[in-house]
Amino acid sequence: MKMSDIITAHILDMLEQSERNTAEIQRNEFASLIGCVPSQINYVLSSRFTPEHGYLIESRRGGGGYIRISRVKLDKSSALMHIINSVGSELDPASARILIENSAEAELISREAAELMQAAISNTVLREIPPPFRDSFRAAIVKQMLLAVI
């Protein structure tokens, strides 16, 4: 079993045992318990416990800091608005691809819409945009396309 699968299984177990569908971890302690490096925890949280998968992540940094993972049931519009708000002002090609693929897998957008979005934000399409500005254009395009789906 891969380390990311082990981390995911442990967090899901914590969520199952919780009456409030919430798991709270301290990243370094959790990594030590699982036997991995803290960055692997970050990877799992950012790739498997996303809004489009039905999870919200809250964190507090510093001494006594924590990461709180909550399982939520959002309607399609709320989930898409949360994704739109989380995009920010720039979106690199890999992050955009993952965001779109996860949205399609969660059935927030259709496969056809996902394919159109991927085509619209490709570097081939954006080749006339100077490279330093492409991620900003990509973020704006993704946000507008997701807003159109709502």
Tab-separated table of N, CA and C in Angstrom:
chain	number	residue	atom	x	y	z
A	1	MET	N	0.846	-1.173	0.000
A	1	MET	CA	0.000	0.000	0.000
A	1	MET	C	0.895	1.240	0.000
A	2	LYS	N	0.561	2.206	-0.844
A	2	LYS	CA	1.340	3.436	-0.941
A	2	LYS	C	1.118	4.303	0.295
A	3	MET	N	2.120	5.121	0.595
A	3	MET	CA	2.041	5.981	1.768
A	3	MET	C	0.827	6.908	1.702
A	4	SER	N	0.532	7.454	0.519
A	4	SER	CA	-0.624	8.347	0.402
A	4	SER	C	-1.921	7.599	0.708
A	5	ASP	N	-2.001	6.326	0.341
A	5	ASP	CA	-3.184	5.520	0.662
A	5	ASP	C	-3.296	5.270	2.168
A	6	ILE	N	-2.161	5.065	2.829
A	6	ILE	CA	-2.147	4.838	4.273
A	6	ILE	C	-2.611	6.092	5.002
A	7	ILE	N	-2.098	7.247	4.584
A	7	ILE	CA	-2.488	8.515	5.201
A	7	ILE	C	-3.983	8.753	5.002
A	8	THR	N	-4.447	8.542	3.776
A	8	THR	CA	-5.870	8.727	3.465
A	8	THR	C	-6.731	7.813	4.330
A	9	ALA	N	-6.358	6.550	4.422
A	9	ALA	CA	-7.136	5.581	5.212
A	9	ALA	C	-7.196	6.004	6.676
A	10	HIS	N	-6.090	6.487	7.199
A	10	HIS	CA	-6.061	6.899	8.607
A	10	HIS	C	-6.974	8.108	8.842
A	11	ILE	N	-6.931	9.071	7.943
A	11	ILE	CA	-7.800	10.252	8.086
A	11	ILE	C	-9.263	9.841	7.946
A	12	LEU	N	-9.566	8.974	6.983
A	12	LEU	CA	-10.949	8.514	6.815
A	12	LEU	C	-11.439	7.765	8.053
A	13	ASP	N	-10.561	6.978	8.679
A	13	ASP	CA	-10.928	6.295	9.926
A	13	ASP	C	-11.255	7.311	11.013
A	14	MET	N	-10.450	8.364	11.092
A	14	MET	CA	-10.695	9.409	12.090
A	14	MET	C	-12.043	10.084	11.839
A	15	LEU	N	-12.360	10.329	10.577
A	15	LEU	CA	-13.637	10.947	10.236
A	15	LEU	C	-14.803	10.033	10.572
A	16	GLU	N	-14.650	8.733	10.320
A	16	GLU	CA	-15.702	7.762	10.623
A	16	GLU	C	-15.982	7.684	12.115
A	17	GLN	N	-14.941	7.800	12.922
A	17	GLN	CA	-15.089	7.701	14.372
A	17	GLN	C	-15.633	8.980	14.990
A	18	SER	N	-15.587	10.067	14.241
A	18	SER	CA	-16.033	11.360	14.754
A	18	SER	C	-17.543	11.500	14.627
A	19	GLU	N	-18.169	12.021	15.661
A	19	GLU	CA	-19.609	12.272	15.608
A	19	GLU	C	-19.927	13.500	14.777
A	20	ARG	N	-18.937	14.385	14.609
A	20	ARG	CA	-19.161	15.637	13.885
A	20	ARG	C	-18.576	15.617	12.468
A	21	ASN	N	-18.156	14.439	11.988
A	21	ASN	CA	-17.530	14.332	10.660
A	21	ASN	C	-16.332	15.254	10.530
A	22	THR	N	-15.529	15.329	11.601
A	22	THR	CA	-14.365	16.194	11.632
A	22	THR	C	-13.184	15.438	12.222
A	23	ALA	N	-12.021	15.628	11.612
A	23	ALA	CA	-10.781	15.069	12.150
A	23	ALA	C	-9.810	16.229	12.331
A	24	GLU	N	-9.138	16.243	13.467
A	24	GLU	CA	-8.179	17.297	13.748
A	24	GLU	C	-6.816	16.658	13.983
A	25	ILE	N	-5.818	17.151	13.254
A	25	ILE	CA	-4.469	16.595	13.375
A	25	ILE	C	-3.460	17.723	13.553
A	26	GLN	N	-2.340	17.365	14.151
A	26	GLN	CA	-1.174	18.239	14.145
A	26	GLN	C	-0.217	17.575	13.170
A	27	ARG	N	0.117	18.308	12.120
A	27	ARG	CA	0.811	17.726	10.982
A	27	ARG	C	2.071	16.957	11.364
A	28	ASN	N	2.967	17.557	12.135
A	28	ASN	CA	4.224	16.891	12.472
A	28	ASN	C	3.996	15.639	13.317
A	29	GLU	N	3.100	15.734	14.283
A	29	GLU	CA	2.797	14.571	15.126
A	29	GLU	C	2.136	13.465	14.311
A	30	PHE	N	1.232	13.853	13.429
A	30	PHE	CA	0.535	12.878	12.588
A	30	PHE	C	1.532	12.184	11.653
A	31	ALA	N	2.434	12.968	11.062
A	31	ALA	CA	3.451	12.395	10.178
A	31	ALA	C	4.332	11.404	10.940
A	32	SER	N	4.691	11.755	12.163
A	32	SER	CA	5.510	10.865	12.983
A	32	SER	C	4.756	9.573	13.307
A	33	LEU	N	3.489	9.697	13.628
A	33	LEU	CA	2.646	8.538	13.930
A	33	LEU	C	2.546	7.592	12.730
A	34	ILE	N	2.355	8.166	11.546
A	34	ILE	CA	2.193	7.368	10.323
A	34	ILE	C	3.537	6.856	9.820
A	35	GLY	N	4.611	7.614	10.090
A	35	GLY	CA	5.933	7.231	9.610
A	35	GLY	C	6.240	7.812	8.239
A	36	CYS	N	5.916	9.087	8.093
A	36	CYS	CA	6.187	9.757	6.816
A	36	CYS	C	6.687	11.167	7.089
A	37	VAL	N	7.012	11.896	6.046
A	37	VAL	CA	7.422	13.286	6.207
A	37	VAL	C	6.182	14.180	6.140
A	38	PRO	N	6.196	15.312	6.833
A	38	PRO	CA	5.027	16.199	6.854
A	38	PRO	C	4.532	16.638	5.473
A	39	SER	N	5.437	16.778	4.522
A	39	SER	CA	5.000	17.210	3.183
A	39	SER	C	4.074	16.184	2.537
A	40	GLN	N	4.191	14.909	2.913
A	40	GLN	CA	3.283	13.894	2.373
A	40	GLN	C	1.864	14.108	2.891
A	41	ILE	N	1.745	14.597	4.108
A	41	ILE	CA	0.429	14.928	4.657
A	41	ILE	C	-0.180	16.052	3.818
A	42	ASN	N	0.628	17.077	3.531
A	42	ASN	CA	0.153	18.198	2.708
A	42	ASN	C	-0.329	17.708	1.350
A	43	TYR	N	0.442	16.818	0.731
A	43	TYR	CA	0.073	16.302	-0.591
A	43	TYR	C	-1.280	15.595	-0.546
A	44	VAL	N	-1.463	14.736	0.436
A	44	VAL	CA	-2.717	13.983	0.542
A	44	VAL	C	-3.888	14.933	0.777
A	45	LEU	N	-3.708	15.896	1.666
A	45	LEU	CA	-4.786	16.843	1.946
A	45	LEU	C	-5.146	17.655	0.705
A	46	SER	N	-4.136	18.103	-0.045
A	46	SER	CA	-4.411	18.950	-1.208
A	46	SER	C	-4.915	18.174	-2.416
A	47	SER	N	-4.705	16.870	-2.446
A	47	SER	CA	-5.145	16.100	-3.610
A	47	SER	C	-6.374	15.224	-3.356
A	48	ARG	N	-6.584	14.801	-2.118
A	48	ARG	CA	-7.679	13.861	-1.837
A	48	ARG	C	-8.770	14.413	-0.934
A	49	PHE	N	-8.473	15.465	-0.213
A	49	PHE	CA	-9.450	16.032	0.710
A	49	PHE	C	-9.788	17.459	0.277
A	50	THR	N	-10.297	17.554	-0.933
A	50	THR	CA	-10.590	18.838	-1.555
A	50	THR	C	-12.093	19.123	-1.496
A	51	PRO	N	-12.488	20.373	-1.713
A	51	PRO	CA	-13.920	20.698	-1.712
A	51	PRO	C	-14.714	19.873	-2.721
A	52	GLU	N	-14.126	19.635	-3.888
A	52	GLU	CA	-14.860	18.863	-4.889
A	52	GLU	C	-15.024	17.397	-4.497
A	53	HIS	N	-14.232	16.949	-3.520
A	53	HIS	CA	-14.402	15.605	-2.964
A	53	HIS	C	-15.273	15.618	-1.716
A	54	GLY	N	-15.752	16.799	-1.321
A	54	GLY	CA	-16.653	16.894	-0.188
A	54	GLY	C	-15.983	17.179	1.147
A	55	TYR	N	-14.812	17.809	1.126
A	55	TYR	CA	-14.092	18.099	2.360
A	55	TYR	C	-13.692	19.568	2.418
A	56	LEU	N	-13.645	20.083	3.635
A	56	LEU	CA	-13.123	21.421	3.875
A	56	LEU	C	-11.935	21.292	4.811
A	57	ILE	N	-10.898	22.060	4.542
A	57	ILE	CA	-9.690	22.043	5.358
A	57	ILE	C	-9.537	23.408	6.016
A	58	GLU	N	-9.343	23.412	7.330
A	58	GLU	CA	-9.037	24.623	8.082
A	58	GLU	C	-7.703	24.377	8.770
A	59	SER	N	-6.903	25.424	8.900
A	59	SER	CA	-5.649	25.238	9.619
A	59	SER	C	-5.333	26.451	10.469
A	60	ARG	N	-4.612	26.179	11.528
A	60	ARG	CA	-4.096	27.233	12.380
A	60	ARG	C	-2.622	26.952	12.581
A	61	ARG	N	-1.815	27.932	12.264
A	61	ARG	CA	-0.365	27.754	12.339
A	61	ARG	C	0.155	28.113	13.721
A	62	GLY	N	1.414	27.758	13.957
A	62	GLY	CA	2.079	28.130	15.191
A	62	GLY	C	1.934	27.066	16.260
A	63	GLY	N	2.414	27.387	17.445
A	63	GLY	CA	2.348	26.466	18.573
A	63	GLY	C	0.907	26.093	18.862
A	64	GLY	N	0.643	24.821	18.993
A	64	GLY	CA	-0.725	24.366	19.217
A	64	GLY	C	-1.570	24.419	17.960
A	65	GLY	N	-0.923	24.634	16.833
A	65	GLY	CA	-1.651	24.697	15.573
A	65	GLY	C	-2.218	23.347	15.196
A	66	TYR	N	-3.148	23.361	14.274
A	66	TYR	CA	-3.808	22.128	13.876
A	66	TYR	C	-4.273	22.231	12.428
A	67	ILE	N	-4.643	21.099	11.899
A	67	ILE	CA	-5.330	21.016	10.617
A	67	ILE	C	-6.629	20.290	10.896
A	68	ARG	N	-7.739	20.906	10.544
A	68	ARG	CA	-9.054	20.312	10.762
A	68	ARG	C	-9.645	19.932	9.407
A	69	ILE	N	-9.981	18.664	9.260
A	69	ILE	CA	-10.592	18.150	8.038
A	69	ILE	C	-12.052	17.864	8.356
A	70	SER	N	-12.949	18.469	7.590
A	70	SER	CA	-14.377	18.262	7.808
A	70	SER	C	-15.012	17.706	6.550
A	71	ARG	N	-15.840	16.697	6.742
A	71	ARG	CA	-16.607	16.142	5.627
A	71	ARG	C	-17.913	16.920	5.548
A	72	VAL	N	-18.168	17.469	4.388
A	72	VAL	CA	-19.384	18.262	4.214
A	72	VAL	C	-20.128	17.788	2.979
A	73	LYS	N	-21.392	18.056	3.010
A	73	LYS	CA	-22.221	17.738	1.850
A	73	LYS	C	-22.687	19.066	1.281
A	74	LEU	N	-22.032	19.487	0.219
A	74	LEU	CA	-22.386	20.743	-0.424
A	74	LEU	C	-23.218	20.454	-1.661
A	75	ASP	N	-24.178	21.330	-1.931
A	75	ASP	CA	-24.879	21.189	-3.190
A	75	ASP	C	-23.924	21.624	-4.307
A	76	LYS	N	-24.275	21.318	-5.521
A	76	LYS	CA	-23.396	21.571	-6.661
A	76	LYS	C	-22.978	23.034	-6.745
A	77	SER	N	-23.912	23.954	-6.615
A	77	SER	CA	-23.594	25.381	-6.720
A	77	SER	C	-22.643	25.824	-5.621
A	78	SER	N	-22.883	25.378	-4.400
A	78	SER	CA	-22.010	25.753	-3.279
A	78	SER	C	-20.611	25.184	-3.469
A	79	ALA	N	-20.532	23.941	-3.917
A	79	ALA	CA	-19.229	23.322	-4.146
A	79	ALA	C	-18.459	24.070	-5.226
A	80	LEU	N	-19.148	24.415	-6.315
A	80	LEU	CA	-18.476	25.146	-7.395
A	80	LEU	C	-18.040	26.536	-6.936
A	81	MET	N	-18.869	27.212	-6.146
A	81	MET	CA	-18.484	28.537	-5.645
A	81	MET	C	-17.278	28.432	-4.721
A	82	HIS	N	-17.219	27.385	-3.916
A	82	HIS	CA	-16.064	27.200	-3.046
A	82	HIS	C	-14.804	26.980	-3.889
A	83	ILE	N	-14.913	26.207	-4.943
A	83	ILE	CA	-13.772	25.959	-5.826
A	83	ILE	C	-13.345	27.267	-6.495
A	84	ILE	N	-14.302	28.016	-7.012
A	84	ILE	CA	-13.999	29.286	-7.674
A	84	ILE	C	-13.270	30.215	-6.708
A	85	ASN	N	-13.760	30.307	-5.488
A	85	ASN	CA	-13.137	31.187	-4.494
A	85	ASN	C	-11.750	30.722	-4.084
A	86	SER	N	-11.479	29.435	-4.229
A	86	SER	CA	-10.167	28.920	-3.831
A	86	SER	C	-9.117	29.017	-4.933
A	87	VAL	N	-9.523	29.359	-6.154
A	87	VAL	CA	-8.587	29.387	-7.278
A	87	VAL	C	-7.511	30.454	-7.105
A	88	GLY	N	-7.869	31.630	-6.660
A	88	GLY	CA	-6.875	32.687	-6.528
A	88	GLY	C	-6.679	33.418	-7.843
A	89	SER	N	-5.607	34.193	-7.916
A	89	SER	CA	-5.388	35.038	-9.093
A	89	SER	C	-4.557	34.361	-10.166
A	90	GLU	N	-3.912	33.246	-9.846
A	90	GLU	CA	-3.105	32.518	-10.831
A	90	GLU	C	-3.372	31.026	-10.701
A	91	LEU	N	-3.237	30.320	-11.830
A	91	LEU	CA	-3.457	28.882	-11.848
A	91	LEU	C	-2.505	28.264	-12.863
A	92	ASP	N	-1.573	27.456	-12.374
A	92	ASP	CA	-0.623	26.810	-13.287
A	92	ASP	C	-1.309	25.654	-14.009
A	93	PRO	N	-0.730	25.207	-15.132
A	93	PRO	CA	-1.386	24.156	-15.933
A	93	PRO	C	-1.675	22.867	-15.158
A	94	ALA	N	-0.749	22.412	-14.334
A	94	ALA	CA	-0.951	21.156	-13.603
A	94	ALA	C	-2.091	21.289	-12.586
A	95	SER	N	-2.120	22.384	-11.844
A	95	SER	CA	-3.184	22.598	-10.861
A	95	SER	C	-4.533	22.732	-11.545
A	96	ALA	N	-4.554	23.420	-12.682
A	96	ALA	CA	-5.804	23.579	-13.435
A	96	ALA	C	-6.322	22.223	-13.905
A	97	ARG	N	-5.413	21.391	-14.414
A	97	ARG	CA	-5.799	20.062	-14.888
A	97	ARG	C	-6.395	19.245	-13.750
A	98	ILE	N	-5.760	19.269	-12.586
A	98	ILE	CA	-6.241	18.505	-11.436
A	98	ILE	C	-7.600	19.029	-10.973
A	99	LEU	N	-7.733	20.342	-10.879
A	99	LEU	CA	-8.984	20.955	-10.448
A	99	LEU	C	-10.129	20.554	-11.375
A	100	ILE	N	-9.887	20.620	-12.670
A	100	ILE	CA	-10.921	20.287	-13.649
A	100	ILE	C	-11.247	18.794	-13.594
A	101	GLU	N	-10.215	17.960	-13.519
A	101	GLU	CA	-10.435	16.512	-13.460
A	101	GLU	C	-11.198	16.123	-12.191
A	102	ASN	N	-10.811	16.695	-11.057
A	102	ASN	CA	-11.510	16.398	-9.805
A	102	ASN	C	-12.969	16.860	-9.870
A	103	SER	N	-13.207	18.006	-10.476
A	103	SER	CA	-14.583	18.516	-10.603
A	103	SER	C	-15.429	17.593	-11.468
A	104	ALA	N	-14.833	17.053	-12.520
A	104	ALA	CA	-15.562	16.116	-13.378
A	104	ALA	C	-15.818	14.799	-12.645
A	105	GLU	N	-14.814	14.298	-11.922
A	105	GLU	CA	-14.975	13.048	-11.177
A	105	GLU	C	-16.062	13.171	-10.114
A	106	ALA	N	-16.163	14.353	-9.506
A	106	ALA	CA	-17.183	14.591	-8.490
A	106	ALA	C	-18.533	14.939	-9.124
A	107	GLU	N	-18.589	14.917	-10.451
A	107	GLU	CA	-19.803	15.211	-11.225
A	107	GLU	C	-20.341	16.617	-10.973
A	108	LEU	N	-19.417	17.542	-10.698
A	108	LEU	CA	-19.793	18.945	-10.577
A	108	LEU	C	-19.872	19.591	-11.954
A	109	ILE	N	-19.086	19.042	-12.877
A	109	ILE	CA	-19.144	19.462	-14.284
A	109	ILE	C	-19.175	18.199	-15.134
A	110	SER	N	-19.678	18.321	-16.331
A	110	SER	CA	-19.751	17.155	-17.223
A	110	SER	C	-18.372	16.861	-17.814
A	111	ARG	N	-18.217	15.659	-18.331
A	111	ARG	CA	-16.963	15.291	-19.014
A	111	ARG	C	-16.725	16.222	-20.200
A	112	GLU	N	-17.792	16.545	-20.922
A	112	GLU	CA	-17.669	17.433	-22.086
A	112	GLU	C	-17.191	18.811	-21.653
A	113	ALA	N	-17.750	19.334	-20.570
A	113	ALA	CA	-17.325	20.637	-20.056
A	113	ALA	C	-15.862	20.592	-19.626
A	114	ALA	N	-15.470	19.495	-18.991
A	114	ALA	CA	-14.077	19.353	-18.561
A	114	ALA	C	-13.128	19.368	-19.755
A	115	GLU	N	-13.495	18.660	-20.807
A	115	GLU	CA	-12.650	18.629	-22.007
A	115	GLU	C	-12.563	20.005	-22.652
A	116	LEU	N	-13.680	20.720	-22.700
A	116	LEU	CA	-13.674	22.082	-23.257
A	116	LEU	C	-12.809	23.010	-22.414
A	117	MET	N	-12.921	22.890	-21.103
A	117	MET	CA	-12.114	23.733	-20.221
A	117	MET	C	-10.628	23.450	-20.407
A	118	GLN	N	-10.280	22.173	-20.484
A	118	GLN	CA	-8.866	21.812	-20.693
A	118	GLN	C	-8.349	22.411	-21.999
A	119	ALA	N	-9.160	22.339	-23.017
A	119	ALA	CA	-8.743	22.902	-24.309
A	119	ALA	C	-8.596	24.414	-24.227
A	120	ALA	N	-9.519	25.074	-23.552
A	120	ALA	CA	-9.522	26.541	-23.486
A	120	ALA	C	-8.337	27.105	-22.714
A	121	ILE	N	-7.795	26.345	-21.772
A	121	ILE	CA	-6.715	26.874	-20.941
A	121	ILE	C	-5.347	26.301	-21.302
A	122	SER	N	-5.275	25.580	-22.389
A	122	SER	CA	-4.003	24.964	-22.772
A	122	SER	C	-2.984	26.034	-23.167
A	123	ASN	N	-1.718	25.692	-23.029
A	123	ASN	CA	-0.664	26.623	-23.447
A	123	ASN	C	-0.709	26.869	-24.949
A	124	THR	N	-1.250	25.931	-25.710
A	124	THR	CA	-1.405	26.127	-27.149
A	124	THR	C	-2.340	27.296	-27.415
A	125	VAL	N	-3.442	27.338	-26.706
A	125	VAL	CA	-4.412	28.423	-26.872
A	125	VAL	C	-3.844	29.726	-26.331
A	126	LEU	N	-3.128	29.632	-25.227
A	126	LEU	CA	-2.607	30.836	-24.578
A	126	LEU	C	-1.226	31.255	-25.087
A	127	ARG	N	-0.768	30.689	-26.194
A	127	ARG	CA	0.584	30.962	-26.675
A	127	ARG	C	0.817	32.426	-27.039
A	128	GLU	N	-0.224	33.150	-27.405
A	128	GLU	CA	-0.069	34.566	-27.737
A	128	GLU	C	0.048	35.446	-26.487
A	129	ILE	N	-0.299	34.883	-25.346
A	129	ILE	CA	-0.182	35.604	-24.081
A	129	ILE	C	1.255	35.444	-23.592
A	130	PRO	N	1.930	36.534	-23.219
A	130	PRO	CA	3.300	36.388	-22.700
A	130	PRO	C	3.316	35.420	-21.506
A	131	PRO	N	4.289	34.513	-21.440
A	131	PRO	CA	4.338	33.493	-20.384
A	131	PRO	C	4.124	34.000	-18.961
A	132	PRO	N	4.648	35.160	-18.576
A	132	PRO	CA	4.413	35.592	-17.189
A	132	PRO	C	2.942	35.867	-16.855
A	133	PHE	N	2.103	36.032	-17.878
A	133	PHE	CA	0.692	36.364	-17.660
A	133	PHE	C	-0.255	35.189	-17.884
A	134	ARG	N	0.252	34.073	-18.370
A	134	ARG	CA	-0.616	32.937	-18.713
A	134	ARG	C	-1.382	32.379	-17.517
A	135	ASP	N	-0.722	32.254	-16.375
A	135	ASP	CA	-1.398	31.674	-15.207
A	135	ASP	C	-2.541	32.559	-14.724
A	136	SER	N	-2.396	33.874	-14.885
A	136	SER	CA	-3.478	34.792	-14.515
A	136	SER	C	-4.659	34.632	-15.467
A	137	PHE	N	-4.369	34.554	-16.765
A	137	PHE	CA	-5.434	34.347	-17.749
A	137	PHE	C	-6.115	33.005	-17.518
A	138	ARG	N	-5.314	31.973	-17.247
A	138	ARG	CA	-5.854	30.627	-17.022
A	138	ARG	C	-6.814	30.639	-15.827
A	139	ALA	N	-6.432	31.313	-14.736
A	139	ALA	CA	-7.290	31.386	-13.551
A	139	ALA	C	-8.601	32.085	-13.886
A	140	ALA	N	-8.526	33.190	-14.612
A	140	ALA	CA	-9.732	33.940	-14.973
A	140	ALA	C	-10.648	33.109	-15.867
A	141	ILE	N	-10.074	32.386	-16.809
A	141	ILE	CA	-10.871	31.555	-17.719
A	141	ILE	C	-11.567	30.437	-16.939
A	142	VAL	N	-10.830	29.753	-16.070
A	142	VAL	CA	-11.419	28.660	-15.290
A	142	VAL	C	-12.562	29.176	-14.417
A	143	LYS	N	-12.329	30.297	-13.750
A	143	LYS	CA	-13.387	30.867	-12.901
A	143	LYS	C	-14.629	31.189	-13.700
A	144	GLN	N	-14.459	31.831	-14.845
A	144	GLN	CA	-15.617	32.201	-15.661
A	144	GLN	C	-16.351	30.989	-16.200
A	145	MET	N	-15.603	29.968	-16.595
A	145	MET	CA	-16.239	28.756	-17.109
A	145	MET	C	-16.998	28.027	-16.017
A	146	LEU	N	-16.456	27.994	-14.798
A	146	LEU	CA	-17.174	27.363	-13.695
A	146	LEU	C	-18.404	28.174	-13.312
A	147	LEU	N	-18.293	29.496	-13.353
A	147	LEU	CA	-19.468	30.332	-13.077
A	147	LEU	C	-20.582	30.078	-14.096
A	148	ALA	N	-20.204	29.812	-15.328
A	148	ALA	CA	-21.188	29.549	-16.375
A	148	ALA	C	-21.963	28.252	-16.126
A	149	VAL	N	-21.340	27.332	-15.390
A	149	VAL	CA	-21.964	26.025	-15.117
A	149	VAL	C	-22.991	26.135	-13.987
A	150	ILE	N	-22.817	27.119	-13.106
A	150	ILE	CA	-23.699	27.255	-11.932
A	150	ILE	C	-25.110	27.624	-12.355
